[in-house]
PDB file of C-alpha atoms in Angstrom:
ATOM      1  CA  MET A  29     -41.854 -21.156  -9.534  1.00  0.00           C
ATOM      2  CA  SER A  30     -39.430 -18.221  -9.782  1.00  0.00           C
ATOM      3  CA  LYS A  31     -35.765 -18.748 -10.401  1.00  0.00           C
ATOM      4  CA  VAL A  32     -33.425 -17.305  -7.743  1.00  0.00           C
ATOM      5  CA  THR A  33     -30.535 -15.299  -9.142  1.00  0.00           C
ATOM      6  CA  LYS A  34     -27.336 -15.154  -7.164  1.00  0.00           C
ATOM      7  CA  THR A  35     -25.450 -11.914  -6.778  1.00  0.00           C
ATOM      8  CA  PRO A  36     -21.922 -12.004  -8.172  1.00  0.00           C
ATOM      9  CA  LYS A  37     -19.011 -12.205  -5.742  1.00  0.00           C
ATOM     10  CA  ARG A  38     -17.360  -8.925  -4.860  1.00  0.00           C
ATOM     11  CA  ILE A  39     -14.005  -8.288  -6.403  1.00  0.00           C
ATOM     12  CA  LYS A  40     -11.456  -7.768  -3.648  1.00  0.00           C
ATOM     13  CA  PRO A  41      -8.275  -5.780  -4.210  1.00  0.00           C
ATOM     14  CA  SER A  42      -5.248  -8.034  -4.548  1.00  0.00           C
ATOM     15  CA  ILE A  43      -3.113  -5.717  -2.437  1.00  0.00           C
ATOM     16  CA  LYS A  44      -3.080  -6.133   1.351  1.00  0.00           C
ATOM     17  CA  PHE A  45      -3.512  -3.015   3.467  1.00  0.00           C
ATOM     18  CA  ASP A  46      -1.884  -3.245   6.914  1.00  0.00           C
ATOM     19  CA  ALA A  47      -3.169  -1.429   9.982  1.00  0.00           C
ATOM     20  CA  VAL A  48      -0.595   0.986  11.411  1.00  0.00           C
ATOM     21  CA  ASN A  49      -0.781   2.124  15.021  1.00  0.00           C
ATOM     22  CA  PRO A  50      -1.088   5.948  15.048  1.00  0.00           C
ATOM     23  CA  SER A  51       1.195   6.404  18.066  1.00  0.00           C
ATOM     24  CA  GLN A  52       3.927   4.315  16.443  1.00  0.00           C
ATOM     25  CA  PHE A  53       3.468   6.144  13.143  1.00  0.00           C
ATOM     26  CA  MET A  54       4.071   9.455  14.910  1.00  0.00           C
ATOM     27  CA  LYS A  55       6.905   8.187  17.140  1.00  0.00           C
ATOM     28  CA  TYR A  56       9.022   6.148  14.706  1.00  0.00           C
ATOM     29  CA  ARG A  57      10.286   7.015  11.265  1.00  0.00           C
ATOM     30  CA  LEU A  58       8.601   4.282   9.254  1.00  0.00           C
ATOM     31  CA  PRO A  59       9.840   3.983   5.656  1.00  0.00           C
ATOM     32  CA  TYR A  60       6.564   3.253   3.901  1.00  0.00           C
ATOM     33  CA  SER A  61       6.694   4.582   0.342  1.00  0.00           C
ATOM     34  CA  CYS A  62       8.432   3.739  -2.910  1.00  0.00           C
ATOM     35  CA  GLU A  63      10.279   7.047  -2.837  1.00  0.00           C
ATOM     36  CA  GLU A  64      12.219   5.802   0.223  1.00  0.00           C
ATOM     37  CA  CYS A  65      13.142   2.404  -1.275  1.00  0.00           C
ATOM     38  CA  SER A  66      16.391   1.314  -2.932  1.00  0.00           C
ATOM     39  CA  HIS A  67      14.426  -0.470  -5.676  1.00  0.00           C
ATOM     40  CA  PHE A  68      12.646   2.699  -6.845  1.00  0.00           C
ATOM     41  CA  ALA A  69      13.875   4.342 -10.038  1.00  0.00           C
ATOM     42  CA  SER A  70      12.727   7.921  -9.510  1.00  0.00           C
ATOM     43  CA  ASP A  71      13.541   9.088 -13.036  1.00  0.00           C
ATOM     44  CA  HIS A  72      10.839   6.762 -14.456  1.00  0.00           C
ATOM     45  CA  ALA A  73       8.785   6.299 -11.230  1.00  0.00           C
ATOM     46  CA  VAL A  74       8.983   2.503 -11.484  1.00  0.00           C
ATOM     47  CA  CYS A  75      10.106  -0.335  -9.244  1.00  0.00           C
ATOM     48  CA  THR A  76      13.282  -2.047 -10.460  1.00  0.00           C
ATOM     49  CA  LEU A  77      11.805  -5.380  -9.281  1.00  0.00           C
ATOM     50  CA  GLY A  78       8.836  -4.871 -11.603  1.00  0.00           C
ATOM     51  CA  TYR A  79       6.112  -4.274  -8.997  1.00  0.00           C
ATOM     52  CA  ASP A  80       3.261  -1.830  -9.515  1.00  0.00           C
ATOM     53  CA  THR A  81       4.077   1.388  -7.661  1.00  0.00           C
ATOM     54  CA  LYS A  82       0.633   3.038  -7.668  1.00  0.00           C
ATOM     55  CA  TRP A  83      -0.302   1.532  -4.266  1.00  0.00           C
ATOM     56  CA  HIS A  84       3.002   2.437  -2.598  1.00  0.00           C
ATOM     57  CA  LEU A  85       3.707   6.010  -3.661  1.00  0.00           C
ATOM     58  CA  LYS A  86       3.896   8.516  -0.802  1.00  0.00           C
ATOM     59  CA  GLU A  87       0.851  10.546  -1.855  1.00  0.00           C
ATOM     60  CA  PHE A  88      -1.401   7.449  -2.048  1.00  0.00           C
ATOM     61  CA  GLN A  89      -0.035   6.044   1.224  1.00  0.00           C
ATOM     62  CA  LYS A  90      -0.705   9.261   3.167  1.00  0.00           C
ATOM     63  CA  LYS A  91      -4.233   9.549   1.775  1.00  0.00           C
ATOM     64  CA  SER A  92      -4.975   5.885   2.519  1.00  0.00           C
ATOM     65  CA  TYR A  93      -3.689   6.212   6.083  1.00  0.00           C
ATOM     66  CA  GLU A  94      -5.674   9.381   6.757  1.00  0.00           C
ATOM     67  CA  LEU A  95      -8.896   7.794   5.469  1.00  0.00           C
ATOM     68  CA  SER A  96      -8.635   4.275   6.888  1.00  0.00           C
ATOM     69  CA  GLY A  97      -5.628   3.947   9.215  1.00  0.00           C
ATOM     70  CA  ARG A  98      -4.170   1.361   6.830  1.00  0.00           C
ATOM     71  CA  MET A  99      -1.277   1.361   4.369  1.00  0.00           C
ATOM     72  CA  ALA A 100      -0.147  -0.931   1.575  1.00  0.00           C
ATOM     73  CA  LEU A 101       3.300  -1.772   2.945  1.00  0.00           C
ATOM     74  CA  CYS A 102       5.658  -3.366   0.442  1.00  0.00           C
ATOM     75  CA  ARG A 103       7.207  -6.680   1.539  1.00  0.00           C
ATOM     76  CA  PHE A 104      10.343  -6.013  -0.540  1.00  0.00           C
ATOM     77  CA  HIS A 105      11.081  -2.516   0.779  1.00  0.00           C
ATOM     78  CA  GLU A 106      14.826  -1.924   1.228  1.00  0.00           C
ATOM     79  CA  ILE A 107      16.548   1.187   2.494  1.00  0.00           C
ATOM     80  CA  ASP A 108      20.202   2.118   2.197  1.00  0.00           C
TER      81      ASP A 108
END
C-alpha cells in the first residue's frame, strides 16, 4: 500500500490588493502611494508609522495596477 503525500499549502501574501475601477482611476485623483502620504519620510523612504513601504511605493503600485487591475491601498493613508 503506497503512502499518499500531501502537497504543502500555498503561501499567500499578507498584503491585500484591492480592485480599482479603471474609469474611476482615470476620472478621480486617487492618492494611492506612499509618496503622497503625510506619514512618508521621503529622505529615508520609510513610513513614520513603521509599515513596510515596498508594496505602496508609486512605481510598484503603477506596475501592479497595469498587470492585474489591483493595488495595495494603505489603510492609514493621510494627505494634507
